[in-house]
Amino acid sequence: MFRSVARSAAGKNLLRRGYATESVPDRKVAVLGAAGGIGQPLSLLMKLNPLVSRLALYDIANTPGVAADVSHVNTRSEVAGYVGEDQLKQALEGCDVVIIPAGVPRKPGMTRDDLFNINAGIVKSLCAAIAKYCPNALVNMISNPVNSTVPIAAEVFKKAGTYDEKKLFGVTTLDVVRAKTFYAGKAKVNVADVNVPVVGGHAGITILPLFSQATPKANLPEEDIKALTKRTQDGGTEVVEAKAGKGSATLSMAYAGAIFADACLKGLNGVPDVVECSFVQSTVTELPFFASKVRLGKNGVEEVMGLGPLSDNEQAGLESLKPELKASIEKGIKFANQN
Ligand SMILES: NC(=O)C1=CN([C@@H]2O[C@H](COP(=O)(O)OP(=O)(O)OC[C@H]3O[C@@H](n4cnc5c(N)ncnc54)[C@H](O)[C@@H]3O)[C@@H](O)[C@H]2O)C=CC1
Ligand SMILES: O=C([O-])CC(=O)C(=O)O
């Protein structure tokens, strides 16, 4: 269904911002885990997004309050809260994009893989419901370990006969957000102008920022590049340690998740040249899933882009991340098929 708002003040504003050409389609977005540390600010940011017409906030507890609160914001979308599994169907039906930040976060001393035992089951059951109630939705997976939860989702969808590799995304945008911020600080350039691709996966050394391709060019010494790479790879841990037991990145993740969901919506709406890094099914390397730049379109992934030229250190980083990433992918596939 399309709502003709092109001639209204809101429509003209959207056109100016390059969001749409003729009309703004109705788009339903669901946030699963909406009452959590990421879920709440992400729900607010999605409420601020003019491309969303219906916003479904789902969690196993506390969603009515979050939904009532967010619903008072005077923007386009209608907000509804859903709580508990028997309301999941209603939350999902008709969704164009489903964002999943459901699951437990890290505490100091833990790796993302330490979250596998709890989050794998959560993701598996949510994806089974997605396959049933909104099989055509684009799925934005935030729950960790992303390197395993994305393969789990793919297996669940394959078993249900609904898998479309163009519609499943691991959200790695926070790695890009961090790489941009840290690079701008070191290179003393305007952060708003910075672009840095981040490839690989979303844990430790599997996060591979390609500072050799960063723009604007700054010709930083190799030791600065090494330090920036390490800080980007350890960005999540930096926040986990600073929060000292009270969870992991929530606000910056909500920001990153909102950027990625907005890119998905723009792609669906036919906005050209929407490119973001994401962990997707891939033939860029020999691994079945890999994060790289992805062009988004009306069906989700339009093109998985290659890595481009790598520096010697990036090439070495690429080779050394492969065994860990491969093991995490295989762990996810095994879990989905055994349980
Ligand atoms: N991809 C990325 O870059 C990042 C991923 N994360 C991950 O996001 C996840 C969520 O983190 P936080 O929001 O900080 O955790 P949180 O504990 O604050 O919130 C999680 C929410 O999920 C809900 N939940 C649990 N089981 C559920 C189910 N079956 N269905 C629906 N909701 C369910 C909980 O009730 C809670 O409200 C963690 O796994 C974390 O590691 C965090 C930061 C960055
Ligand atoms: O580090 C964590 O556990 C959360 C996360 O994925 C991130 O902040 O990048």
Short mmCIF file of N, CA and C in Angstrom, two decimals, residues 154 231 265:
data_model
loop_
_atom_site.label_atom_id
_atom_site.label_comp_id
_atom_site.label_asym_id
_atom_site.label_seq_id
_atom_site.Cartn_x
_atom_site.Cartn_y
_atom_site.Cartn_z
N ALA A 154 20.02 -18.53 9.14
CA ALA A 154 19.98 -19.07 7.77
C ALA A 154 19.49 -20.52 7.79
N ARG A 231 42.02 -0.92 18.38
CA ARG A 231 40.95 -0.25 19.14
C ARG A 231 39.58 -0.57 18.54
N LEU A 265 15.60 0.15 4.57
CA LEU A 265 14.33 0.76 4.13
C LEU A 265 14.53 1.58 2.86
#
